[in-house]
Coordinates of C-alpha atoms in Angstrom, one line a residue:
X525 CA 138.7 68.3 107.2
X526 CA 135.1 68.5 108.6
X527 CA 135.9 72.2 109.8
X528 CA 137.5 73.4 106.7
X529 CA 133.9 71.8 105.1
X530 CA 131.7 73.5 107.3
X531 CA 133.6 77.0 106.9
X532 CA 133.2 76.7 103.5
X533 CA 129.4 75.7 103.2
X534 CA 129.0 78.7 105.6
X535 CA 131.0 81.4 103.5
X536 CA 128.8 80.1 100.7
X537 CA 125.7 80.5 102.3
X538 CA 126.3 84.2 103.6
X539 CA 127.3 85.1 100.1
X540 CA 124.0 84.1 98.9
X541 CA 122.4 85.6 101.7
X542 CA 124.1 88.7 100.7
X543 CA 123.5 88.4 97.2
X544 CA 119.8 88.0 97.6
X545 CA 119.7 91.3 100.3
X546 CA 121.2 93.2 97.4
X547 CA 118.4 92.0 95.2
X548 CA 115.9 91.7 97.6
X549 CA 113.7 94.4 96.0
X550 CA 113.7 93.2 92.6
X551 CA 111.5 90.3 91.1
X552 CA 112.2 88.2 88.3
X553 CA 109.2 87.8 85.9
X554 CA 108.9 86.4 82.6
X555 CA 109.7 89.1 80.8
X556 CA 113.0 90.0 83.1
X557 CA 114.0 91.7 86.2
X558 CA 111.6 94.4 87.1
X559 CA 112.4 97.4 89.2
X560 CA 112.3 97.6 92.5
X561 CA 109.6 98.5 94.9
X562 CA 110.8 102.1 96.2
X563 CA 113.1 102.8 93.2
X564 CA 113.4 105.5 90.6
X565 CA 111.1 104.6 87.3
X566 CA 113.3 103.5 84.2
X567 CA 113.2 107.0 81.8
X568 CA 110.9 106.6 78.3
X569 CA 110.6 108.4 75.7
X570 CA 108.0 107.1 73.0
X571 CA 105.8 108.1 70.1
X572 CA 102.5 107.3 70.8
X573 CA 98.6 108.5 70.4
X574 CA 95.6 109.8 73.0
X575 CA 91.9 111.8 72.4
X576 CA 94.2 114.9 71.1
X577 CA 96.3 113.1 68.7
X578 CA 99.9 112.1 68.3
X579 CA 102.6 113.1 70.7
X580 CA 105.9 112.2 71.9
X581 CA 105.8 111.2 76.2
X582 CA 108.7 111.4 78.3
X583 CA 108.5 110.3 81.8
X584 CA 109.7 113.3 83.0
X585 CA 107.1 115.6 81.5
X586 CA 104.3 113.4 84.3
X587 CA 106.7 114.6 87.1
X588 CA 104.4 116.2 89.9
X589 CA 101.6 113.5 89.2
X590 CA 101.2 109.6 90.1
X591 CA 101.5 107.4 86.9
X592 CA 99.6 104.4 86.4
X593 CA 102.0 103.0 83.6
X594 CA 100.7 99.8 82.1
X595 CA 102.2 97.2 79.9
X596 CA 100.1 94.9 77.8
X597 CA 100.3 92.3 74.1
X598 CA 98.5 93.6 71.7
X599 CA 95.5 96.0 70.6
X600 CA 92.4 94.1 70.1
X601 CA 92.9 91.2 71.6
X602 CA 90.2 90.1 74.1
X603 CA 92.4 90.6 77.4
X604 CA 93.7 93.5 76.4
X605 CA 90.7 95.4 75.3
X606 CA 89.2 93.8 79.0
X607 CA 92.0 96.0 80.9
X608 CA 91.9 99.2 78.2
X609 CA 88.0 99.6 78.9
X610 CA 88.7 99.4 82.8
X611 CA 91.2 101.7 82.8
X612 CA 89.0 104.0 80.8
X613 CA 86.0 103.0 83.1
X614 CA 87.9 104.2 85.8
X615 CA 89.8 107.4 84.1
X616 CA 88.0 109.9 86.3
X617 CA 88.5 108.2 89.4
X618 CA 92.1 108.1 88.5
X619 CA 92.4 111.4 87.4
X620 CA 90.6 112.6 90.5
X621 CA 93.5 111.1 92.6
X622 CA 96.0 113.1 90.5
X623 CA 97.1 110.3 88.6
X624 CA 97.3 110.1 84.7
X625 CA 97.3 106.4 82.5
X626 CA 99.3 105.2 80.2
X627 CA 99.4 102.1 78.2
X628 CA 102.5 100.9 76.1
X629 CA 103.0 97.9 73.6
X630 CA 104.7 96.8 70.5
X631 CA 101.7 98.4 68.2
X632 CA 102.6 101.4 66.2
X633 CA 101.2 104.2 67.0
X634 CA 98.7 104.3 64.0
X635 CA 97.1 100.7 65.4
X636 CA 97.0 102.6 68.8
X637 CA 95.0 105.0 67.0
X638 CA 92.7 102.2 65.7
X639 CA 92.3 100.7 69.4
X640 CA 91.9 104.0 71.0
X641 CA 89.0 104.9 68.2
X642 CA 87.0 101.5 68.3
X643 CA 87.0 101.6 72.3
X644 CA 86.5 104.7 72.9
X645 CA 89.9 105.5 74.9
X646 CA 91.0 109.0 75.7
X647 CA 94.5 108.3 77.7
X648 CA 97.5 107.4 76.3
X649 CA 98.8 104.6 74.5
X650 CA 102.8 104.6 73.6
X651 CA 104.5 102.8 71.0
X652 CA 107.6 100.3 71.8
X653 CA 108.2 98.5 68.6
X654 CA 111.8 97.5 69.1
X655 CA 111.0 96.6 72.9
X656 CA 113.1 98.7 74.5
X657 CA 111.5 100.3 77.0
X658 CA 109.6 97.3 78.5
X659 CA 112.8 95.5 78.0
X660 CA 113.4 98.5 81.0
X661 CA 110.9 96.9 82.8
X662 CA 111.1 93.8 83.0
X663 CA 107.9 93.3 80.6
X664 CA 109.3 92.2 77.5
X665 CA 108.8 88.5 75.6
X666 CA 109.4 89.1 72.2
X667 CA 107.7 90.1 70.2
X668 CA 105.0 91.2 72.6
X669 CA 105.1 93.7 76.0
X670 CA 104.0 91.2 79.3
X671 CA 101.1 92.1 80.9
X672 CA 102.8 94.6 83.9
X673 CA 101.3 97.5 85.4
X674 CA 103.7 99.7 87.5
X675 CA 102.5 102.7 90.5
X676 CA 104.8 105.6 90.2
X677 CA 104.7 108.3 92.6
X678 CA 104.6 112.0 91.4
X679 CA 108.5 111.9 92.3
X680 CA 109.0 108.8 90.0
X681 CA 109.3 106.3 92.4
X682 CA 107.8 103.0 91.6
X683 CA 105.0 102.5 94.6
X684 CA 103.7 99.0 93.4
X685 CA 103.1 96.6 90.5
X686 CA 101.4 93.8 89.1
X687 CA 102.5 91.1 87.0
X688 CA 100.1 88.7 87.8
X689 CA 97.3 90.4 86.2
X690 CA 93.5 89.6 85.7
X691 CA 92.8 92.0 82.4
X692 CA 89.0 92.1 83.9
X693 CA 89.1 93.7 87.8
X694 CA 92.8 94.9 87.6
X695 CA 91.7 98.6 86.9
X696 CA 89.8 98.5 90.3
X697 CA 92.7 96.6 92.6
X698 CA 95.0 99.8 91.0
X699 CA 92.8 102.1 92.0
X700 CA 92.8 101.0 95.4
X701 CA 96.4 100.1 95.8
X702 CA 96.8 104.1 94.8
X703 CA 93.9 105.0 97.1
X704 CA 95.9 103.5 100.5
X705 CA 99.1 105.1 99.4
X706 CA 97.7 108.1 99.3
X707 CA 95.6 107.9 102.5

């Protein structure tokens, strides 16, 4: 009996050994399973706003360059703003680096318009109203986008990514997380 007990206990412990090497990779969060380190970006396709107006942004049309994409709550809320103005403090830095920023949230695209006009943003802000795409990942509490920033390689790898996120310096750790991958 105590043999049939301690096969069982150990079948039950490989499989969840097992189980949690085939999830290894991915991370729960609050807002649900994000991607995994070293795999292929989820696709979006969004209406959103930057310096030259409206537009439509597909993931695949930032092939060829790194992405900083960047989840967030809400335009004009204090943290939010916080991590909008360091990304825009640091836009030429990225930009030297090859790699573009965008920012996504629930707000239509006209209160991204707002935002980007009061703070003086020039990179892109995307609209994902029903959720959808942060649902994608792992970023999504309704009503509101978590505050997740993902690093994806020019080939659309993810690289890195943050969930736990202090609105206030996280533009800088971003930049240097992107500045050892590419060294």
């Amino acid at each position: 009996m105590q043999r049939r007990f301690l096969f069982s206990a150990t079948i039950k412990v490989l499989l969840a050994a097992s189980s949690w090497a085939a999830f290894a990779n991915r991370a729960l969060a609050m807002g649900g399973v994000l991607p995994g380190l070293g795999e292929a970006a989820p696709e979006f396709d969004l209406q959103g706003i930057n310096k030259q107006g409206a537009l439509q942004r597909k993931l695949a049309d930032l092939r060829g360059k790194w992405l900083v994409l960047y989840f967030y709550p809400k335009d004009f809320t204090s943290g939010c703003t916080l991590e909008a103005r360091g990304f825009q403090k640091d836009l030429v830095s990225f930009r030297k680096k090859g790699a573009e920023i965008i920012g996504i949230s629930a707000d239509d695209p006209d209160q991204h318009a707002s935002f980007c006009g009061s703070e003086g943003l020039t990179y892109t802000l995307l609209s994902d109203p029903d959720g959808s795409v942060s649902r994608a990942y792992g970023s999504w509490l309704a009503p509101f986008s978590q505050r997740h920033t993902f690093l994806i390689d020019p080939n659309g790898i993810i690289k890195a990514r943050w969930t736990a996120v202090q609105p206030s310096v996280h533009s800088q750790e971003v930049l240097i997380e992107l500045e050892k991958l590419q060294a």
